Amino acid sequence: MKRREFFKIGSLGSTLMASRLLSGSEAGLSEIQSVNSVSLIEKDINFLVNKIKTGKLTSRQLCKFYLDRIRKMDKTGPALNSVLEINPDVLKIADELDRKFKDQGLTGPLHGIPVLIKGNIDTHDKMTTTAGSLALEGSIPPEDAFIVKKLREAGAVILGKANLSEWANFRSTRSSSGWSSQGGQTKNPYILDRNPCGSSSGSGVAVSANLCAIAIGTETDGSIVCPSNANGIVGIKPTIGLVSRNGIIPISHSQDTAGPMARTVSDAVILLTVMAGFDQEDQASGKIRNVKPINYTKFLDNNGLNKKRIGVARNYFGFHEKVDDLMEDAIKVIKKMGGVIVDPANIETKGKFNKEEYDVLLYEFKAGLNEYLRNSPPETGVKTLTDLIGFNKKYKNKMMPYFEQEIFIMAEKKGPLTDKKYLQALKKCKELAGKNGIDATMYKYKLDAIIAPTGGPAWKTDHVNGDHFGGGSSSAAAVAGYPNITVPAGFVHELPVGISFFGKAFTEPALISIAYAYEQATKHRRPPQFRA
């Protein structure tokens, strides 16, 4: 089929294939009559795997449950628009896992569990990997991303691809988070005219709305923690190098990482344990070359806050008085749980590396994307950033109906990664965010973790003016390449708000223990009600 013909009918074909599978799930609902559908809402991995293990639930039944939720809520009803594609083989995979269970028991910690993955993560199956752009529609990568291989080995069912901010929100300075030319605008499930944040918008919304058990997002700066904040879920942005980036459409090799998104800390940690591991194809993974795999679930400790020194980064407060009130409540909980509050414990380099971070991202995006596109399937016809810019111009009405591609154009003007300006900016970023930022703050106050509001309540989606971020705290950990965990901290006018726990490189065990103890003491997570 010629490229232009595919472009005209590709979206329709994907939609029809998904709709057939989803409508088919309705006919199969009789298969789950023995399973109370309501009982599966908000249930965690341990519950679901135990039901499968005891024969009270099959992977096929579980997948049908989520397929029916997607049909009723994502494509119609509130029309959340969080799913780009349904895996056409999802029930076939579930059936095979059910047969394996009868023959040999559970295949891994995620046996039969349906997972949605962000649309910029490669899968070698009947689904495409597009970063939400019609420019890559029809692109089926030659192999699975490293983390997708690990998911399959752990027994997970790849349910589908989640919608996202197109090109992970790195196309326009006036973009709307959660919008892509392939998938349209994702909606916040708490109040539908509110934004889901991004760029892992679909992953966050689908988890929150119980359209999947768990999901995977990616982050360069805020793209896991912000949609987790806006959709009332848990998100973990790991240390750079802990989780392979091989097979993920890149923005920045110095900041990109994939990470788990879930309704509970426990689920996110189970998923992190599966995802983490050395990959010789990812240079950053060399940091853990000689480290034995860690089962992070052993750090889920109800008393994880006891005697922990928690620093309050006050210079990330002040953008919303009601968010500040929730943080004060969180501080009281931490004290009650035996934590030692150090207040203030500001990161003094905040805001001093913003310009340099942007320059680094522009340089690395051009280099990384050109390399990815060079190795992409020939059917797309898009092999460079220059090609992509041209494609967007040619099909402007479909590709740029609301905002342009200023970031693409700025990145295209950048030179190679040997440029002195790039190398100086990268060095300054790492020093100010890491050594002289988070590291210095934690050393000065002898901290186990730093806390700050993850972000504010979700803003109204605005395709005319773009996003309206109220505030956030993701940049220091993102630029340094350090871990960051966000957990629900309460609500502002029925919109969820999260609290972030971050620290030095590879301190995931301590942060997990602290975040889990806070979650168990508060349990702020509430499922959305899909208010208009």
Short mmCIF file of C-alpha atoms in Angstrom, two decimals:
data_model
loop_
_atom_site.label_atom_id
_atom_site.label_comp_id
_atom_site.label_asym_id
_atom_site.label_seq_id
_atom_site.Cartn_x
_atom_site.Cartn_y
_atom_site.Cartn_z
CA MET A 1 0.00 0.00 0.00
CA LYS A 2 1.30 3.47 -0.88
CA ARG A 3 2.21 5.75 2.02
CA ARG A 4 -0.42 8.39 1.17
CA GLU A 5 -3.13 5.73 0.95
CA PHE A 6 -2.13 4.28 4.29
CA PHE A 7 -2.16 7.74 5.86
CA LYS A 8 -5.72 8.34 4.68
CA ILE A 9 -7.18 5.11 6.02
CA GLY A 10 -4.72 4.12 8.73
CA SER A 11 -6.55 5.78 11.61
CA LEU A 12 -9.85 4.33 10.48
CA GLY A 13 -8.35 0.86 10.20
CA SER A 14 -6.88 0.97 13.69
CA THR A 15 -10.16 2.20 15.09
CA LEU A 16 -12.19 -0.49 13.34
CA MET A 17 -9.85 -3.26 14.52
CA ALA A 18 -10.07 -2.01 18.09
CA SER A 19 -13.83 -1.57 17.94
CA ARG A 20 -14.32 -5.13 16.65
CA LEU A 21 -12.33 -6.54 19.53
CA LEU A 22 -14.10 -4.34 22.05
CA SER A 23 -17.56 -5.14 20.74
CA GLY A 24 -16.59 -8.79 20.82
CA SER A 25 -15.83 -8.44 24.49
CA GLU A 26 -19.47 -7.53 25.13
CA ALA A 27 -20.58 -10.90 23.78
CA GLY A 28 -18.09 -12.57 26.05
CA LEU A 29 -19.30 -10.97 29.24
CA SER A 30 -21.20 -14.15 30.09
CA GLU A 31 -17.77 -15.65 30.76
CA ILE A 32 -17.30 -13.40 33.76
CA GLN A 33 -20.75 -13.72 35.28
CA SER A 34 -19.15 -15.71 38.07
CA VAL A 35 -16.86 -12.75 38.74
CA ASN A 36 -18.50 -9.73 40.31
CA SER A 37 -17.31 -6.90 38.03
CA VAL A 38 -17.47 -4.35 40.80
CA SER A 39 -15.16 -6.52 42.90
CA LEU A 40 -12.35 -6.00 40.39
CA ILE A 41 -12.45 -2.21 40.62
CA GLU A 42 -9.42 -0.84 42.50
CA LYS A 43 -8.05 -4.33 43.16
CA ASP A 44 -4.29 -4.68 43.27
CA ILE A 45 -1.89 -7.14 41.66
CA ASN A 46 -1.62 -9.38 44.70
CA PHE A 47 -5.39 -9.75 44.84
CA LEU A 48 -5.71 -10.48 41.11
CA VAL A 49 -2.80 -12.94 40.95
CA ASN A 50 -4.13 -14.75 44.01
CA LYS A 51 -7.55 -15.09 42.35
CA ILE A 52 -5.86 -16.56 39.28
CA LYS A 53 -3.72 -18.82 41.45
CA THR A 54 -6.75 -20.18 43.32
CA GLY A 55 -8.73 -20.74 40.12
CA LYS A 56 -11.35 -18.07 40.91
CA LEU A 57 -10.31 -15.90 37.97
CA THR A 58 -8.65 -16.45 34.62
CA SER A 59 -6.48 -14.06 32.66
CA ARG A 60 -9.07 -14.17 29.88
CA GLN A 61 -11.82 -13.08 32.27
CA LEU A 62 -9.65 -10.29 33.63
CA CYS A 63 -8.75 -9.05 30.16
CA LYS A 64 -12.41 -9.13 29.12
CA PHE A 65 -13.28 -7.09 32.18
CA TYR A 66 -10.84 -4.36 31.19
CA LEU A 67 -11.80 -4.53 27.52
CA ASP A 68 -15.39 -3.95 28.51
CA ARG A 69 -14.37 -1.00 30.72
CA ILE A 70 -12.46 0.50 27.80
CA ARG A 71 -15.42 0.03 25.46
CA LYS A 72 -17.83 1.64 27.92
CA MET A 73 -15.66 4.44 29.24
CA ASP A 74 -12.78 5.19 26.91
CA LYS A 75 -14.47 5.01 23.52
CA THR A 76 -18.01 5.99 24.60
CA GLY A 77 -19.54 7.19 27.86
CA PRO A 78 -17.17 9.79 29.30
CA ALA A 79 -14.91 9.06 26.27
CA LEU A 80 -11.65 9.37 28.17
CA ASN A 81 -9.59 8.72 25.03
CA SER A 82 -6.71 7.21 26.99
CA VAL A 83 -6.08 4.16 24.78
CA LEU A 84 -4.45 4.46 21.35
CA GLU A 85 -4.67 0.81 20.35
CA ILE A 86 -5.95 -2.46 21.74
CA ASN A 87 -3.65 -5.44 21.23
CA PRO A 88 -5.56 -7.60 18.69
CA ASP A 89 -4.00 -10.72 20.24
CA VAL A 90 -4.84 -9.87 23.85
CA LEU A 91 -7.34 -12.72 24.37
CA LYS A 92 -5.14 -15.19 22.53
CA ILE A 93 -2.25 -14.29 24.86
CA ALA A 94 -4.53 -14.56 27.90
CA ASP A 95 -5.74 -18.00 26.78
CA GLU A 96 -2.15 -19.19 26.38
CA LEU A 97 -1.29 -17.97 29.89
CA ASP A 98 -4.35 -19.75 31.27
CA ARG A 99 -3.19 -22.98 29.59
CA LYS A 100 0.32 -22.52 30.98
CA PHE A 101 -1.09 -22.04 34.45
CA LYS A 102 -2.97 -25.35 34.26
CA ASP A 103 0.17 -27.13 33.10
CA GLN A 104 2.92 -25.51 35.16
CA GLY A 105 1.48 -22.87 37.47
CA LEU A 106 2.22 -19.16 37.48
CA THR A 107 4.85 -18.02 34.98
CA GLY A 108 5.88 -14.94 36.96
CA PRO A 109 4.80 -12.16 39.33
CA LEU A 110 2.55 -10.57 36.69
CA HIS A 111 0.96 -13.78 35.42
CA GLY A 112 -2.17 -12.87 33.47
CA ILE A 113 -2.12 -9.21 34.50
CA PRO A 114 -3.16 -6.75 31.74
CA VAL A 115 -0.70 -3.86 31.31
CA LEU A 116 -1.05 -0.74 29.16
CA ILE A 117 2.18 0.73 27.84
CA LYS A 118 2.78 4.24 26.60
CA GLY A 119 2.61 4.69 22.84
CA ASN A 120 6.31 5.57 22.51
CA ILE A 121 7.49 2.12 23.66
CA ASP A 122 8.34 -0.48 21.00
CA THR A 123 6.42 -3.72 20.68
CA HIS A 124 7.01 -6.25 17.93
CA ASP A 125 3.45 -7.44 17.48
CA LYS A 126 0.37 -6.24 15.62
CA MET A 127 0.43 -2.84 17.34
CA THR A 128 2.27 0.22 16.12
CA THR A 129 4.71 2.48 17.96
CA THR A 130 4.08 6.09 16.98
CA ALA A 131 4.63 8.45 19.93
CA GLY A 132 1.06 9.48 19.11
CA SER A 133 1.99 10.89 15.69
CA LEU A 134 0.33 9.98 12.42
CA ALA A 135 3.78 10.39 10.87
CA LEU A 136 4.71 6.97 12.27
CA GLU A 137 1.36 5.29 11.79
CA GLY A 138 1.93 1.73 10.59
CA SER A 139 5.37 1.55 12.21
CA ILE A 140 5.94 -1.90 13.73
CA PRO A 141 9.43 -2.06 15.27
CA PRO A 142 11.67 -5.06 14.53
CA GLU A 143 11.69 -6.17 18.18
CA ASP A 144 10.20 -5.50 21.61
CA ALA A 145 11.70 -2.86 23.85
CA PHE A 146 13.84 -4.42 26.58
CA ILE A 147 11.24 -3.65 29.26
CA VAL A 148 8.47 -5.18 27.13
CA LYS A 149 10.48 -8.41 26.92
CA LYS A 150 10.74 -8.38 30.71
CA LEU A 151 6.99 -7.83 31.05
CA ARG A 152 6.23 -10.79 28.82
CA GLU A 153 8.71 -12.97 30.73
CA ALA A 154 6.94 -12.02 33.97
CA GLY A 155 3.61 -13.23 32.55
CA ALA A 156 2.05 -9.84 31.82
CA VAL A 157 -0.51 -9.38 29.04
CA ILE A 158 0.18 -6.31 26.89
CA LEU A 159 -3.36 -4.97 26.75
CA GLY A 160 -2.63 -2.08 24.41
CA LYS A 161 -0.89 1.23 23.84
CA ALA A 162 -1.79 4.31 25.87
CA ASN A 163 -2.36 7.74 24.39
CA LEU A 164 0.17 10.43 25.21
CA SER A 165 1.13 14.01 24.55
CA GLU A 166 2.44 13.70 21.00
CA TRP A 167 6.22 13.14 20.87
CA ALA A 168 6.13 13.08 24.68
CA ASN A 169 5.19 16.78 24.74
CA PHE A 170 8.30 17.90 22.89
CA ARG A 171 6.88 19.41 19.72
CA SER A 172 5.40 22.80 20.61
CA THR A 173 5.80 25.46 23.29
CA ARG A 174 2.00 25.82 23.30
CA SER A 175 0.94 22.18 23.36
CA SER A 176 -1.98 20.63 25.20
CA SER A 177 -0.94 17.70 27.37
CA GLY A 178 -2.68 14.48 26.44
CA TRP A 179 -3.29 15.48 22.80
CA SER A 180 -1.89 13.53 19.89
CA SER A 181 -2.68 13.54 16.19
CA GLN A 182 -3.24 9.79 16.34
CA GLY A 183 -5.34 9.63 19.49
CA GLY A 184 -6.88 13.06 20.04
CA GLN A 185 -7.31 14.64 23.48
CA THR A 186 -7.19 12.51 26.63
CA LYS A 187 -9.52 13.66 29.41
CA ASN A 188 -9.04 13.80 33.16
CA PRO A 189 -11.40 11.20 34.73
CA TYR A 190 -12.11 13.30 37.83
CA ILE A 191 -13.52 16.29 35.94
CA LEU A 192 -13.69 15.70 32.21
CA ASP A 193 -12.88 19.22 31.00
CA ARG A 194 -9.69 19.18 33.07
CA ASN A 195 -6.31 18.17 31.70
CA PRO A 196 -4.68 14.81 32.54
CA CYS A 197 -1.17 16.33 32.38
CA GLY A 198 1.49 14.49 30.43
CA SER A 199 3.19 13.25 28.64
CA SER A 200 2.16 9.84 30.02
CA SER A 201 -1.44 11.03 29.96
CA GLY A 202 -3.17 7.86 28.76
CA SER A 203 -1.20 5.68 31.16
CA GLY A 204 -2.24 7.84 34.10
CA VAL A 205 -5.89 8.13 33.10
CA ALA A 206 -6.31 4.42 32.26
CA VAL A 207 -4.87 3.33 35.61
CA SER A 208 -6.96 5.84 37.53
CA ALA A 209 -10.18 4.90 35.70
CA ASN A 210 -9.56 1.16 36.17
CA LEU A 211 -9.15 0.50 32.45
CA CYS A 212 -6.08 -1.63 33.18
CA ALA A 213 -4.40 -3.13 36.21
CA ILE A 214 -1.13 -1.19 35.84
CA ALA A 215 0.62 0.90 33.20
CA ILE A 216 4.02 2.09 32.10
CA GLY A 217 4.90 5.70 31.39
CA THR A 218 8.08 7.50 30.46
CA GLU A 219 9.58 10.69 31.84
CA THR A 220 12.12 13.25 30.76
CA ASP A 221 10.99 15.91 33.24
CA GLY A 222 7.63 15.39 34.94
CA SER A 223 6.00 13.06 32.43
CA ILE A 224 5.37 10.28 34.96
CA VAL A 225 4.90 12.25 38.16
CA CYS A 226 2.70 15.03 36.69
CA PRO A 227 0.00 12.75 35.19
CA SER A 228 0.18 10.62 38.34
CA ASN A 229 -0.46 13.76 40.37
CA ALA A 230 -3.32 14.93 38.14
CA ASN A 231 -5.03 11.52 38.04
CA GLY A 232 -4.70 10.50 41.67
CA ILE A 233 -2.28 7.58 41.31
CA VAL A 234 1.24 6.51 42.26
CA GLY A 235 4.13 7.08 39.86
CA ILE A 236 7.78 6.10 40.17
CA LYS A 237 10.45 7.89 38.12
CA PRO A 238 13.50 5.64 38.63
CA THR A 239 17.18 6.54 38.69
CA ILE A 240 18.57 6.82 35.16
CA GLY A 241 20.11 3.43 34.33
CA LEU A 242 17.92 1.31 36.57
CA VAL A 243 15.38 0.68 33.79
CA SER A 244 16.43 0.17 30.18
CA ARG A 245 15.52 2.82 27.60
CA ASN A 246 16.30 0.49 24.69
CA GLY A 247 13.31 0.52 22.32
CA ILE A 248 11.76 3.77 23.58
CA ILE A 249 11.37 6.77 21.25
CA PRO A 250 13.78 9.26 22.86
CA ILE A 251 13.92 12.87 23.91
CA SER A 252 17.03 12.93 26.09
CA HIS A 253 19.53 10.16 26.79
CA SER A 254 20.64 12.01 29.93
CA GLN A 255 17.13 12.29 31.42
CA ASP A 256 14.75 9.76 29.80
CA THR A 257 13.48 6.77 31.72
CA ALA A 258 10.44 4.51 31.79
CA GLY A 259 8.63 3.91 35.05
CA PRO A 260 5.58 2.26 36.64
CA MET A 261 2.20 3.94 37.15
CA ALA A 262 -0.30 2.26 39.46
CA ARG A 263 -3.09 2.81 41.95
CA THR A 264 -0.95 1.73 44.91
CA VAL A 265 2.71 1.92 45.91
CA SER A 266 2.73 -1.86 46.18
CA ASP A 267 1.64 -2.34 42.56
CA ALA A 268 4.13 0.24 41.31
CA VAL A 269 6.91 -1.51 43.21
CA ILE A 270 5.98 -4.95 41.86
CA LEU A 271 6.10 -3.49 38.36
CA LEU A 272 9.41 -1.71 39.05
CA THR A 273 10.94 -5.00 40.22
CA VAL A 274 9.98 -6.58 36.89
CA MET A 275 11.17 -3.63 34.80
CA ALA A 276 14.53 -3.00 36.45
CA GLY A 277 17.65 -4.75 35.25
CA PHE A 278 20.90 -4.50 33.33
CA ASP A 279 20.69 -4.09 29.56
CA GLN A 280 23.97 -4.11 27.67
CA GLU A 281 22.34 -2.12 24.85
CA ASP A 282 21.67 0.88 27.13
CA GLN A 283 24.84 2.73 28.08
CA ALA A 284 23.32 4.15 31.27
CA SER A 285 22.55 0.60 32.38
CA GLY A 286 26.25 0.07 32.98
CA LYS A 287 25.75 1.63 36.41
CA ILE A 288 24.04 -1.59 37.55
CA ARG A 289 26.09 -4.07 35.49
CA ASN A 290 27.39 -5.86 38.59
CA VAL A 291 24.33 -5.33 40.80
CA LYS A 292 22.16 -8.34 41.58
CA PRO A 293 18.46 -7.90 40.74
CA ILE A 294 16.56 -6.39 43.67
CA ASN A 295 13.10 -7.41 44.81
CA TYR A 296 11.86 -3.97 45.78
CA THR A 297 8.74 -5.37 47.44
CA LYS A 298 10.81 -6.21 50.52
CA PHE A 299 11.02 -2.47 51.22
CA LEU A 300 7.24 -2.09 51.59
CA ASP A 301 7.30 -1.23 55.29
CA ASN A 302 4.39 0.20 57.27
CA ASN A 303 6.93 1.70 59.66
CA GLY A 304 9.09 3.07 56.87
CA LEU A 305 8.85 6.66 58.13
CA ASN A 306 10.03 5.89 61.65
CA LYS A 307 13.22 7.84 62.47
CA LYS A 308 13.63 8.89 58.83
CA ARG A 309 14.87 12.44 58.30
CA ILE A 310 12.60 14.14 55.79
CA GLY A 311 13.54 17.52 54.35
CA VAL A 312 10.85 19.99 53.28
CA ALA A 313 11.82 21.81 50.09
CA ARG A 314 9.88 24.98 50.89
CA ASN A 315 11.05 26.77 47.77
CA TYR A 316 8.75 24.47 45.74
CA PHE A 317 5.71 25.61 47.78
CA GLY A 318 3.62 28.74 47.38
CA PHE A 319 1.98 28.33 43.99
CA HIS A 320 -1.42 27.34 45.46
CA GLU A 321 -2.54 27.90 49.05
CA LYS A 322 -4.75 24.80 49.16
CA VAL A 323 -1.90 22.63 47.90
CA ASP A 324 0.25 24.09 50.68
CA ASP A 325 -2.46 23.13 53.18
CA LEU A 326 -2.32 19.52 51.96
CA MET A 327 1.46 19.51 52.34
CA GLU A 328 1.12 20.75 55.93
CA ASP A 329 -1.26 17.86 56.58
CA ALA A 330 1.31 15.49 55.07
CA ILE A 331 4.03 16.86 57.32
CA LYS A 332 1.82 16.19 60.37
CA VAL A 333 1.32 12.59 59.23
CA ILE A 334 5.06 12.11 58.75
CA LYS A 335 5.72 13.39 62.28
CA LYS A 336 3.00 11.14 63.68
CA MET A 337 4.59 8.15 61.96
CA GLY A 338 7.92 8.84 63.66
CA GLY A 339 9.56 10.83 60.88
CA VAL A 340 11.93 13.66 61.74
CA ILE A 341 10.99 16.78 59.78
CA VAL A 342 13.76 19.15 58.71
CA ASP A 343 12.09 22.39 57.67
CA PRO A 344 13.15 24.13 55.54
CA ALA A 345 15.54 22.01 53.51
CA ASN A 346 15.57 23.96 50.29
CA ILE A 347 17.36 22.98 47.11
CA GLU A 348 19.25 26.21 46.64
CA THR A 349 20.01 25.61 42.97
CA LYS A 350 16.31 25.54 42.05
CA GLY A 351 15.68 27.46 38.82
CA LYS A 352 19.38 28.01 38.09
CA PHE A 353 19.66 25.38 35.36
CA ASN A 354 16.37 25.79 33.47
CA LYS A 355 17.89 27.36 30.33
CA GLU A 356 20.69 24.81 30.23
CA GLU A 357 18.25 21.91 30.63
CA TYR A 358 16.26 23.12 27.64
CA ASP A 359 19.39 23.39 25.51
CA VAL A 360 20.46 19.87 26.50
CA LEU A 361 17.04 18.48 25.58
CA LEU A 362 17.07 20.18 22.18
CA TYR A 363 20.52 18.81 21.32
CA GLU A 364 19.78 15.30 22.58
CA PHE A 365 16.35 15.14 21.00
CA LYS A 366 17.72 15.82 17.54
CA ALA A 367 20.51 13.27 17.91
CA GLY A 368 18.40 10.58 19.58
CA LEU A 369 15.36 10.91 17.35
CA ASN A 370 17.43 10.83 14.16
CA GLU A 371 19.06 7.62 15.35
CA TYR A 372 15.69 6.07 16.24
CA LEU A 373 14.07 7.08 12.94
CA ARG A 374 17.07 5.85 10.95
CA ASN A 375 16.40 2.36 12.30
CA SER A 376 12.60 2.53 12.05
CA PRO A 377 10.62 0.46 9.52
CA PRO A 378 10.92 1.82 5.94
CA GLU A 379 7.12 1.99 5.53
CA THR A 380 6.91 5.27 7.45
CA GLY A 381 9.01 7.25 4.97
CA VAL A 382 10.14 9.46 7.87
CA LYS A 383 13.85 8.95 8.57
CA THR A 384 15.04 12.23 10.09
CA LEU A 385 13.75 15.14 12.14
CA THR A 386 13.85 17.14 8.91
CA ASP A 387 11.51 14.60 7.30
CA LEU A 388 9.20 14.82 10.29
CA ILE A 389 9.03 18.62 10.13
CA GLY A 390 8.20 18.35 6.44
CA PHE A 391 5.52 15.74 7.05
CA ASN A 392 3.84 17.94 9.67
CA LYS A 393 3.82 20.87 7.23
CA LYS A 394 2.43 18.75 4.39
CA TYR A 395 -0.44 17.44 6.52
CA LYS A 396 -0.81 20.55 8.65
CA ASN A 397 -4.59 20.32 9.09
CA LYS A 398 -4.30 16.87 10.69
CA MET A 399 -0.93 17.24 12.39
CA MET A 400 -1.10 20.81 13.69
CA PRO A 401 -4.74 21.84 14.11
CA TYR A 402 -4.10 23.54 17.47
CA PHE A 403 -0.38 24.17 17.90
CA GLU A 404 2.76 24.18 15.80
CA GLN A 405 6.21 22.53 15.97
CA GLU A 406 8.46 25.27 17.33
CA ILE A 407 10.47 22.83 19.44
CA PHE A 408 11.14 20.60 16.44
CA ILE A 409 12.46 23.60 14.50
CA MET A 410 14.64 24.76 17.42
CA ALA A 411 16.06 21.25 17.81
CA GLU A 412 16.76 20.93 14.07
CA LYS A 413 19.00 24.02 14.27
CA LYS A 414 21.21 22.44 16.93
CA GLY A 415 24.60 20.99 16.11
CA PRO A 416 26.15 17.65 17.09
CA LEU A 417 26.66 16.39 20.64
CA THR A 418 30.32 17.38 20.37
CA ASP A 419 29.39 21.08 20.45
CA LYS A 420 31.06 22.93 23.32
CA LYS A 421 27.81 24.71 24.20
CA TYR A 422 26.03 21.38 24.66
CA LEU A 423 28.80 19.84 26.75
CA GLN A 424 28.99 22.88 29.02
CA ALA A 425 25.20 22.95 29.47
CA LEU A 426 25.11 19.24 30.29
CA LYS A 427 27.88 19.59 32.85
CA LYS A 428 26.17 22.56 34.50
CA CYS A 429 22.84 20.69 34.65
CA LYS A 430 24.29 17.63 36.34
CA GLU A 431 26.27 19.69 38.84
CA LEU A 432 23.47 22.08 39.81
CA ALA A 433 20.70 19.49 39.95
CA GLY A 434 22.75 16.64 41.41
CA LYS A 435 26.03 17.37 43.20
CA ASN A 436 25.21 20.96 44.23
CA GLY A 437 21.45 20.42 44.37
CA ILE A 438 19.84 17.28 45.76
CA ASP A 439 23.12 15.73 46.96
CA ALA A 440 24.24 18.90 48.73
CA THR A 441 20.86 19.40 50.40
CA MET A 442 20.68 15.83 51.64
CA TYR A 443 24.26 15.92 52.92
CA LYS A 444 23.81 19.28 54.65
CA TYR A 445 20.71 18.17 56.56
CA LYS A 446 21.54 14.44 56.77
CA LEU A 447 18.29 13.52 55.00
CA ASP A 448 16.75 10.24 53.90
CA ALA A 449 14.38 11.98 51.46
CA ILE A 450 13.13 15.37 50.34
CA ILE A 451 9.44 16.19 49.97
CA ALA A 452 7.60 18.78 47.89
CA PRO A 453 4.20 19.09 46.21
CA THR A 454 4.24 17.12 42.95
CA GLY A 455 2.00 19.69 41.29
CA GLY A 456 -1.26 21.56 41.53
CA PRO A 457 -4.83 20.54 40.70
CA ALA A 458 -5.48 19.90 37.01
CA TRP A 459 -6.13 22.92 34.82
CA LYS A 460 -8.82 23.17 32.15
CA THR A 461 -7.77 21.75 28.81
CA ASP A 462 -7.19 24.68 26.47
CA HIS A 463 -6.32 24.04 22.82
CA VAL A 464 -6.13 27.79 22.12
CA ASN A 465 -3.49 28.75 24.70
CA GLY A 466 -2.02 25.39 25.68
CA ASP A 467 -1.16 24.09 29.13
CA HIS A 468 -1.44 26.16 32.31
CA PHE A 469 0.94 24.55 34.78
CA GLY A 470 0.43 25.87 38.29
CA GLY A 471 3.68 24.58 39.74
CA GLY A 472 5.69 21.44 40.39
CA SER A 473 8.88 19.93 41.73
CA SER A 474 10.03 17.40 39.14
CA SER A 475 13.02 19.16 37.58
CA ALA A 476 15.76 18.60 40.16
CA ALA A 477 15.35 14.81 40.23
CA ALA A 478 14.72 14.69 36.47
CA VAL A 479 17.81 16.65 35.48
CA ALA A 480 20.03 14.91 38.04
CA GLY A 481 18.69 11.53 36.89
CA TYR A 482 17.58 10.67 40.44
CA PRO A 483 14.51 8.76 41.69
CA ASN A 484 11.18 10.43 42.42
CA ILE A 485 7.99 8.84 43.78
CA THR A 486 4.64 10.63 43.86
CA VAL A 487 1.77 9.45 46.06
CA PRO A 488 -1.78 10.88 46.37
CA ALA A 489 -1.90 13.54 49.11
CA GLY A 490 -5.51 14.70 48.99
CA PHE A 491 -7.90 16.76 46.89
CA VAL A 492 -8.43 20.39 45.95
CA HIS A 493 -12.02 20.97 44.77
CA GLU A 494 -12.39 17.27 43.88
CA LEU A 495 -9.13 17.25 41.92
CA PRO A 496 -6.28 15.05 43.22
CA VAL A 497 -2.90 16.37 44.28
CA GLY A 498 0.25 14.36 44.99
CA ILE A 499 3.29 14.60 47.23
CA SER A 500 6.76 13.80 45.87
CA PHE A 501 9.48 11.90 47.70
CA PHE A 502 12.88 12.17 46.02
CA GLY A 503 16.52 11.61 46.87
CA LYS A 504 19.98 10.65 45.66
CA ALA A 505 20.77 8.18 42.88
CA PHE A 506 19.67 4.57 43.45
CA THR A 507 17.91 5.32 46.75
CA GLU A 508 14.73 3.63 45.53
CA PRO A 509 14.66 1.24 48.54
CA ALA A 510 14.54 4.09 51.07
CA LEU A 511 12.05 6.13 49.04
CA ILE A 512 9.77 3.11 48.56
CA SER A 513 9.76 2.44 52.30
CA ILE A 514 8.95 6.07 53.09
CA ALA A 515 6.31 6.49 50.35
CA TYR A 516 4.58 3.22 51.27
CA ALA A 517 4.39 4.14 54.96
CA TYR A 518 2.88 7.51 54.06
CA GLU A 519 0.37 5.92 51.69
CA GLN A 520 -0.74 3.34 54.25
CA ALA A 521 -1.15 6.01 56.92
CA THR A 522 -3.27 8.27 54.71
CA LYS A 523 -4.89 6.27 51.87
CA HIS A 524 -5.92 9.39 49.97
CA ARG A 525 -6.54 7.50 46.73
CA ARG A 526 -10.19 7.76 45.61
CA PRO A 527 -11.44 6.43 42.26
CA PRO A 528 -12.70 9.10 39.86
CA GLN A 529 -16.38 9.89 39.37
CA PHE A 530 -16.14 11.28 35.81
CA ARG A 531 -17.79 14.60 36.60
CA ALA A 532 -18.65 16.70 33.57
#
